[in-house]
Amino acid sequence: MSNPQGPAIRTDIPHSARIWNYWMGGKDNYEVDRVIGESSLKIDPDIATMAVQSRQFLVRAVRYLASEAGSRQFLDIGTGLPTMQNTHEVAQGVAPDSKIVYVDNDPLVLTHARALLTNTTDEGVTNYIDSDFHNPEQIISDARNVLNFTQPITVMFMGVLGHARTYDDMLRIVRTVMDAVPSGSHLVLWDGTTDSQAYVTLCEEYAKTGGVPYYPRTQDEIHAVFDGFEFVDPGFVPITEWRPEPTQVGVRRPISAYGGVARKP
């Protein structure tokens, strides 16, 4: 673990977690994030929809895993800033004894994690790790202090893998973590795709701001991350199409963000 004080929070450089928070209507962001957030919306108006729908996908996936799949351990890598219906709240709402470990390396995220990512039940465990997902071995080592790696673990990469510097790096990160968890574990991930030129342009412009670049991948590249795992119905789909709530049927429309839930055999 790093220095408990952590690195200084930079308010002069935009940060994807804080911009995402802004798009979702949150207050945990700075002027530089709001400026970039607004200019990004002009490039790709769908990005705010993607932000909101990605949280809805997380809620549905975690609820399914905790209720129907019986998952009691969750490793949420690249968690971002706490908002409404975080992983531990959804999981512990279904199964009070759920254990959740969040992973992030942004100082603002960690500051909020200390305050907000706390147990919602007496039986459960909620913890966080200060680590960069480019070092998955360290994440596994730290997570072993909380999670039982002889029992199934749900591993989550929710709209963060574009921060992997190369596609091979992205595969390495996911494979390293999934190799460490036992049969019966699940992989949950989604990401924006290159189907949308507006989204690609947005990512290119963001890289010019000094923020950590985000590299959009093709549908096929994201689908390939699931190779070797067994998809849960409905498989690899736009996140709006993954087990939508009946009340959402009338408002859904495809967006260039794909993902799924898959089981490790």
mmCIF file of C-alpha atoms in Angstrom:
data_model
loop_
_atom_site.group_PDB
_atom_site.id
_atom_site.type_symbol
_atom_site.label_atom_id
_atom_site.label_comp_id
_atom_site.label_asym_id
_atom_site.label_seq_id
_atom_site.Cartn_x
_atom_site.Cartn_y
_atom_site.Cartn_z
ATOM 1 C CA MET A 1 0.000 0.000 0.000
ATOM 2 C CA SER A 2 1.183 3.519 -0.689
ATOM 3 C CA ASN A 3 1.627 6.472 1.632
ATOM 4 C CA PRO A 4 -1.750 6.939 3.372
ATOM 5 C CA GLN A 5 -1.658 10.624 2.499
ATOM 6 C CA GLY A 6 -1.400 9.654 -1.163
ATOM 7 C CA PRO A 7 -0.176 11.850 -4.022
ATOM 8 C CA ALA A 8 -1.481 15.384 -4.341
ATOM 9 C CA ILE A 9 -4.756 15.873 -6.187
ATOM 10 C CA ARG A 10 -4.118 17.771 -9.412
ATOM 11 C CA THR A 11 -6.847 20.321 -10.115
ATOM 12 C CA ASP A 12 -5.142 21.751 -13.197
ATOM 13 C CA ILE A 13 -5.257 18.559 -15.283
ATOM 14 C CA PRO A 14 -8.557 16.895 -16.253
ATOM 15 C CA HIS A 15 -9.218 13.391 -14.990
ATOM 16 C CA SER A 16 -11.510 10.845 -16.601
ATOM 17 C CA ALA A 17 -13.092 9.702 -13.303
ATOM 18 C CA ARG A 18 -14.009 13.278 -12.393
ATOM 19 C CA ILE A 19 -15.310 14.073 -15.904
ATOM 20 C CA TRP A 20 -17.373 10.875 -15.786
ATOM 21 C CA ASN A 21 -18.725 12.041 -12.440
ATOM 22 C CA TYR A 22 -19.693 15.368 -14.035
ATOM 23 C CA TRP A 23 -21.517 13.642 -16.900
ATOM 24 C CA MET A 24 -23.465 11.581 -14.352
ATOM 25 C CA GLY A 25 -24.577 14.722 -12.536
ATOM 26 C CA GLY A 26 -22.131 14.407 -9.647
ATOM 27 C CA LYS A 27 -20.369 17.168 -7.720
ATOM 28 C CA ASP A 28 -16.936 15.574 -7.315
ATOM 29 C CA ASN A 29 -15.116 17.418 -10.076
ATOM 30 C CA TYR A 30 -13.191 20.608 -10.736
ATOM 31 C CA GLU A 31 -13.510 23.471 -13.183
ATOM 32 C CA VAL A 32 -11.011 21.890 -15.584
ATOM 33 C CA ASP A 33 -13.117 18.698 -15.625
ATOM 34 C CA ARG A 34 -16.352 20.607 -16.278
ATOM 35 C CA VAL A 35 -14.772 22.555 -19.133
ATOM 36 C CA ILE A 36 -13.492 19.379 -20.803
ATOM 37 C CA GLY A 37 -16.766 17.608 -20.005
ATOM 38 C CA GLU A 38 -18.786 20.296 -21.763
ATOM 39 C CA SER A 39 -16.478 20.464 -24.800
ATOM 40 C CA SER A 40 -16.618 16.655 -25.000
ATOM 41 C CA LEU A 41 -20.419 16.744 -25.079
ATOM 42 C CA LYS A 42 -20.217 19.013 -28.120
ATOM 43 C CA ILE A 43 -18.055 16.408 -29.866
ATOM 44 C CA ASP A 44 -20.072 13.367 -28.752
ATOM 45 C CA PRO A 45 -23.472 14.153 -27.188
ATOM 46 C CA ASP A 46 -23.966 10.419 -26.524
ATOM 47 C CA ILE A 47 -21.155 10.309 -23.962
ATOM 48 C CA ALA A 48 -23.415 11.432 -21.109
ATOM 49 C CA THR A 49 -25.899 8.724 -22.076
ATOM 50 C CA MET A 50 -23.036 6.210 -22.043
ATOM 51 C CA ALA A 51 -22.061 7.341 -18.543
ATOM 52 C CA VAL A 52 -25.571 6.920 -17.161
ATOM 53 C CA GLN A 53 -26.259 3.656 -18.999
ATOM 54 C CA SER A 54 -22.955 2.163 -17.862
ATOM 55 C CA ARG A 55 -24.040 2.560 -14.244
ATOM 56 C CA GLN A 56 -27.383 0.936 -15.044
ATOM 57 C CA PHE A 57 -25.486 -1.993 -16.607
ATOM 58 C CA LEU A 58 -23.334 -2.301 -13.479
ATOM 59 C CA VAL A 59 -26.414 -2.391 -11.267
ATOM 60 C CA ARG A 60 -28.133 -5.072 -13.359
ATOM 61 C CA ALA A 61 -24.993 -7.204 -13.687
ATOM 62 C CA VAL A 62 -24.090 -7.091 -9.985
ATOM 63 C CA ARG A 63 -27.676 -7.767 -8.973
ATOM 64 C CA TYR A 64 -27.771 -10.815 -11.279
ATOM 65 C CA LEU A 65 -24.437 -12.098 -9.992
ATOM 66 C CA ALA A 66 -25.331 -11.702 -6.320
ATOM 67 C CA SER A 67 -28.823 -13.135 -6.654
ATOM 68 C CA GLU A 68 -28.915 -15.701 -9.467
ATOM 69 C CA ALA A 69 -25.224 -16.633 -9.785
ATOM 70 C CA GLY A 70 -24.563 -16.677 -6.036
ATOM 71 C CA SER A 71 -21.478 -14.474 -6.199
ATOM 72 C CA ARG A 72 -20.320 -13.213 -2.795
ATOM 73 C CA GLN A 73 -16.945 -11.706 -3.718
ATOM 74 C CA PHE A 74 -16.391 -8.756 -6.065
ATOM 75 C CA LEU A 75 -13.134 -7.191 -7.268
ATOM 76 C CA ASP A 76 -14.032 -3.868 -8.939
ATOM 77 C CA ILE A 77 -10.909 -2.644 -10.751
ATOM 78 C CA GLY A 78 -10.810 1.015 -11.743
ATOM 79 C CA THR A 79 -13.872 1.843 -9.714
ATOM 80 C CA GLY A 80 -13.934 5.588 -10.349
ATOM 81 C CA LEU A 81 -15.662 8.065 -8.071
ATOM 82 C CA PRO A 82 -18.475 6.819 -5.846
ATOM 83 C CA THR A 83 -21.909 7.763 -7.170
ATOM 84 C CA MET A 84 -25.347 6.254 -6.740
ATOM 85 C CA GLN A 85 -25.711 2.473 -6.452
ATOM 86 C CA ASN A 86 -22.092 1.465 -6.110
ATOM 87 C CA THR A 87 -21.066 -2.184 -6.407
ATOM 88 C CA HIS A 88 -21.064 -2.874 -2.656
ATOM 89 C CA GLU A 89 -24.474 -1.265 -2.176
ATOM 90 C CA VAL A 90 -26.057 -3.388 -4.901
ATOM 91 C CA ALA A 91 -24.320 -6.628 -3.885
ATOM 92 C CA GLN A 92 -24.871 -6.247 -0.143
ATOM 93 C CA GLY A 93 -28.471 -5.216 -0.806
ATOM 94 C CA VAL A 94 -29.016 -8.680 -2.297
ATOM 95 C CA ALA A 95 -26.529 -10.677 -0.199
ATOM 96 C CA PRO A 96 -25.567 -8.909 3.062
ATOM 97 C CA ASP A 97 -22.426 -11.051 3.488
ATOM 98 C CA SER A 98 -20.873 -9.930 0.178
ATOM 99 C CA LYS A 99 -17.223 -8.857 0.170
ATOM 100 C CA ILE A 100 -16.201 -6.067 -2.193
ATOM 101 C CA VAL A 101 -12.715 -4.787 -2.961
ATOM 102 C CA TYR A 102 -12.400 -1.599 -4.989
ATOM 103 C CA VAL A 103 -9.205 -0.754 -6.874
ATOM 104 C CA ASP A 104 -8.146 2.687 -8.098
ATOM 105 C CA ASN A 105 -5.051 4.861 -8.103
ATOM 106 C CA ASP A 106 -6.566 8.337 -8.339
ATOM 107 C CA PRO A 107 -6.082 10.323 -5.101
ATOM 108 C CA LEU A 108 -9.522 11.961 -5.287
ATOM 109 C CA VAL A 109 -11.163 8.565 -5.790
ATOM 110 C CA LEU A 110 -9.285 7.177 -2.785
ATOM 111 C CA THR A 111 -10.205 10.159 -0.631
ATOM 112 C CA HIS A 112 -13.875 9.586 -1.388
ATOM 113 C CA ALA A 113 -13.490 5.821 -1.030
ATOM 114 C CA ARG A 114 -12.351 6.259 2.554
ATOM 115 C CA ALA A 115 -15.457 8.312 3.315
ATOM 116 C CA LEU A 116 -18.147 6.699 1.208
ATOM 117 C CA LEU A 117 -17.243 3.132 0.261
ATOM 118 C CA THR A 118 -18.206 1.659 3.591
ATOM 119 C CA ASN A 119 -20.202 -1.409 4.517
ATOM 120 C CA THR A 120 -23.946 -1.240 4.189
ATOM 121 C CA THR A 121 -24.307 -4.388 6.337
ATOM 122 C CA ASP A 122 -22.673 -5.802 9.454
ATOM 123 C CA GLU A 123 -21.950 -9.130 7.727
ATOM 124 C CA GLY A 124 -20.267 -7.768 4.614
ATOM 125 C CA VAL A 125 -16.802 -6.376 3.917
ATOM 126 C CA THR A 126 -15.970 -3.322 1.814
ATOM 127 C CA ASN A 127 -12.353 -2.365 1.207
ATOM 128 C CA TYR A 128 -10.233 -0.545 -1.327
ATOM 129 C CA ILE A 129 -6.751 -0.923 -2.783
ATOM 130 C CA ASP A 130 -4.562 1.950 -3.986
ATOM 131 C CA SER A 131 -3.079 0.379 -7.105
ATOM 132 C CA ASP A 132 -2.657 0.883 -10.850
ATOM 133 C CA PHE A 133 -4.276 -1.816 -12.965
ATOM 134 C CA HIS A 134 -1.103 -1.977 -15.061
ATOM 135 C CA ASN A 135 0.270 -3.922 -12.078
ATOM 136 C CA PRO A 136 -2.313 -6.718 -11.753
ATOM 137 C CA GLU A 137 0.059 -8.875 -9.688
ATOM 138 C CA GLN A 138 0.028 -6.221 -6.948
ATOM 139 C CA ILE A 139 -3.780 -6.030 -7.090
ATOM 140 C CA ILE A 140 -4.047 -9.799 -6.645
ATOM 141 C CA SER A 141 -1.571 -9.759 -3.776
ATOM 142 C CA ASP A 142 -3.440 -7.000 -1.929
ATOM 143 C CA ALA A 143 -6.878 -8.453 -2.687
ATOM 144 C CA ARG A 144 -5.865 -11.759 -1.066
ATOM 145 C CA ASN A 145 -5.931 -9.911 2.266
ATOM 146 C CA VAL A 146 -9.704 -9.553 1.931
ATOM 147 C CA LEU A 147 -10.991 -12.062 -0.621
ATOM 148 C CA ASN A 148 -10.760 -15.862 -0.553
ATOM 149 C CA PHE A 149 -9.135 -16.892 -3.828
ATOM 150 C CA THR A 150 -10.238 -20.513 -3.398
ATOM 151 C CA GLN A 151 -13.860 -19.380 -3.845
ATOM 152 C CA PRO A 152 -15.387 -17.716 -6.956
ATOM 153 C CA ILE A 153 -14.714 -14.004 -7.421
ATOM 154 C CA THR A 154 -16.459 -11.593 -9.787
ATOM 155 C CA VAL A 155 -13.848 -9.407 -11.516
ATOM 156 C CA MET A 156 -15.078 -6.098 -12.936
ATOM 157 C CA PHE A 157 -13.512 -3.731 -15.492
ATOM 158 C CA MET A 158 -16.227 -1.162 -16.084
ATOM 159 C CA GLY A 159 -15.252 1.261 -18.840
ATOM 160 C CA VAL A 160 -11.598 1.493 -17.796
ATOM 161 C CA LEU A 161 -9.589 -0.796 -20.069
ATOM 162 C CA GLY A 162 -9.054 1.943 -22.654
ATOM 163 C CA HIS A 163 -6.465 3.296 -20.233
ATOM 164 C CA ALA A 164 -4.328 0.242 -21.011
ATOM 165 C CA ARG A 165 -1.432 1.561 -23.050
ATOM 166 C CA THR A 166 -1.660 -1.148 -25.718
ATOM 167 C CA TYR A 167 -4.162 -3.833 -26.662
ATOM 168 C CA ASP A 168 -1.691 -6.540 -25.627
ATOM 169 C CA ASP A 169 -1.388 -4.800 -22.265
ATOM 170 C CA MET A 170 -5.170 -4.828 -21.948
ATOM 171 C CA LEU A 171 -5.284 -8.584 -22.543
ATOM 172 C CA ARG A 172 -2.389 -9.161 -20.129
ATOM 173 C CA ILE A 173 -4.108 -7.241 -17.343
ATOM 174 C CA VAL A 174 -7.385 -9.148 -17.647
ATOM 175 C CA ARG A 175 -5.719 -12.548 -18.132
ATOM 176 C CA THR A 176 -3.426 -12.106 -15.144
ATOM 177 C CA VAL A 177 -6.331 -11.377 -12.818
ATOM 178 C CA MET A 178 -8.604 -14.049 -14.266
ATOM 179 C CA ASP A 179 -5.841 -16.674 -14.098
ATOM 180 C CA ALA A 180 -5.652 -16.012 -10.358
ATOM 181 C CA VAL A 181 -9.353 -16.621 -9.622
ATOM 182 C CA PRO A 182 -10.909 -20.108 -9.500
ATOM 183 C CA SER A 183 -13.411 -21.860 -11.730
ATOM 184 C CA GLY A 184 -16.899 -20.459 -11.255
ATOM 185 C CA SER A 185 -15.641 -16.876 -11.111
ATOM 186 C CA HIS A 186 -17.101 -14.258 -13.448
ATOM 187 C CA LEU A 187 -15.675 -11.518 -15.661
ATOM 188 C CA VAL A 188 -17.790 -8.389 -16.127
ATOM 189 C CA LEU A 189 -16.640 -5.636 -18.440
ATOM 190 C CA TRP A 190 -17.776 -3.069 -20.911
ATOM 191 C CA ASP A 191 -16.117 -0.363 -22.967
ATOM 192 C CA GLY A 192 -16.829 2.217 -25.610
ATOM 193 C CA THR A 193 -16.130 1.058 -29.160
ATOM 194 C CA THR A 194 -14.826 2.551 -32.377
ATOM 195 C CA ASP A 195 -18.250 2.187 -34.048
ATOM 196 C CA SER A 196 -18.840 5.836 -33.167
ATOM 197 C CA GLN A 197 -16.517 8.286 -34.913
ATOM 198 C CA ALA A 198 -17.660 10.959 -32.465
ATOM 199 C CA TYR A 199 -16.431 8.830 -29.552
ATOM 200 C CA VAL A 200 -13.091 8.185 -31.286
ATOM 201 C CA THR A 201 -12.683 11.929 -31.898
ATOM 202 C CA LEU A 202 -13.566 12.661 -28.284
ATOM 203 C CA CYS A 203 -10.823 10.305 -27.071
ATOM 204 C CA GLU A 204 -8.309 11.885 -29.459
ATOM 205 C CA GLU A 205 -9.156 15.371 -28.218
ATOM 206 C CA TYR A 206 -9.019 14.287 -24.575
ATOM 207 C CA ALA A 207 -5.474 13.002 -25.072
ATOM 208 C CA LYS A 208 -4.452 16.554 -26.022
ATOM 209 C CA THR A 209 -5.594 17.978 -22.659
ATOM 210 C CA GLY A 210 -2.851 16.350 -20.594
ATOM 211 C CA GLY A 211 -5.202 13.755 -19.129
ATOM 212 C CA VAL A 212 -4.260 10.071 -19.253
ATOM 213 C CA PRO A 213 -5.134 8.948 -22.820
ATOM 214 C CA TYR A 214 -8.058 6.625 -23.447
ATOM 215 C CA TYR A 215 -7.758 4.252 -26.416
ATOM 216 C CA PRO A 216 -11.068 3.041 -27.866
ATOM 217 C CA ARG A 217 -11.087 -0.533 -29.229
ATOM 218 C CA THR A 218 -13.184 -2.325 -31.801
ATOM 219 C CA GLN A 219 -16.086 -4.571 -30.858
ATOM 220 C CA ASP A 220 -14.020 -7.593 -31.899
ATOM 221 C CA GLU A 221 -11.104 -6.545 -29.688
ATOM 222 C CA ILE A 222 -13.309 -6.182 -26.622
ATOM 223 C CA HIS A 223 -15.147 -9.430 -27.416
ATOM 224 C CA ALA A 224 -11.794 -11.243 -27.605
ATOM 225 C CA VAL A 225 -11.040 -10.357 -23.982
ATOM 226 C CA PHE A 226 -13.755 -12.876 -23.065
ATOM 227 C CA ASP A 227 -12.096 -15.733 -25.002
ATOM 228 C CA GLY A 228 -12.090 -18.913 -22.924
ATOM 229 C CA PHE A 229 -15.043 -17.863 -20.782
ATOM 230 C CA GLU A 230 -18.727 -18.805 -21.032
ATOM 231 C CA PHE A 231 -21.055 -15.907 -21.737
ATOM 232 C CA VAL A 232 -24.172 -15.472 -19.632
ATOM 233 C CA ASP A 233 -27.234 -14.673 -21.755
ATOM 234 C CA PRO A 234 -27.644 -12.446 -23.690
ATOM 235 C CA GLY A 235 -23.901 -12.580 -24.386
ATOM 236 C CA PHE A 236 -21.802 -9.738 -25.780
ATOM 237 C CA VAL A 237 -24.187 -6.883 -26.548
ATOM 238 C CA PRO A 238 -24.610 -3.105 -26.282
ATOM 239 C CA ILE A 239 -24.825 -2.402 -22.555
ATOM 240 C CA THR A 240 -28.368 -1.077 -22.967
ATOM 241 C CA GLU A 241 -29.368 -4.523 -24.260
ATOM 242 C CA TRP A 242 -27.966 -6.528 -21.334
ATOM 243 C CA ARG A 243 -31.047 -7.685 -19.403
ATOM 244 C CA PRO A 244 -32.782 -4.295 -19.459
ATOM 245 C CA GLU A 245 -35.426 -3.559 -16.866
ATOM 246 C CA PRO A 246 -38.983 -3.685 -18.274
ATOM 247 C CA THR A 247 -39.401 0.009 -17.483
ATOM 248 C CA GLN A 248 -36.391 0.833 -19.638
ATOM 249 C CA VAL A 249 -37.726 -0.777 -22.818
ATOM 250 C CA GLY A 250 -39.257 2.397 -24.154
ATOM 251 C CA VAL A 251 -36.151 4.541 -23.759
ATOM 252 C CA ARG A 252 -33.394 2.197 -24.876
ATOM 253 C CA ARG A 253 -31.417 2.789 -28.013
ATOM 254 C CA PRO A 254 -28.128 1.288 -29.121
ATOM 255 C CA ILE A 255 -24.972 3.121 -28.082
ATOM 256 C CA SER A 256 -21.378 2.367 -29.000
ATOM 257 C CA ALA A 257 -20.618 0.666 -25.690
ATOM 258 C CA TYR A 258 -20.443 -3.116 -25.538
ATOM 259 C CA GLY A 259 -19.934 -5.606 -22.790
ATOM 260 C CA GLY A 260 -21.118 -8.722 -21.053
ATOM 261 C CA VAL A 261 -20.861 -11.131 -18.167
ATOM 262 C CA ALA A 262 -19.003 -14.429 -18.574
ATOM 263 C CA ARG A 263 -18.179 -17.356 -16.301
ATOM 264 C CA LYS A 264 -14.749 -18.958 -15.957
ATOM 265 C CA PRO A 265 -15.172 -22.714 -16.625
#
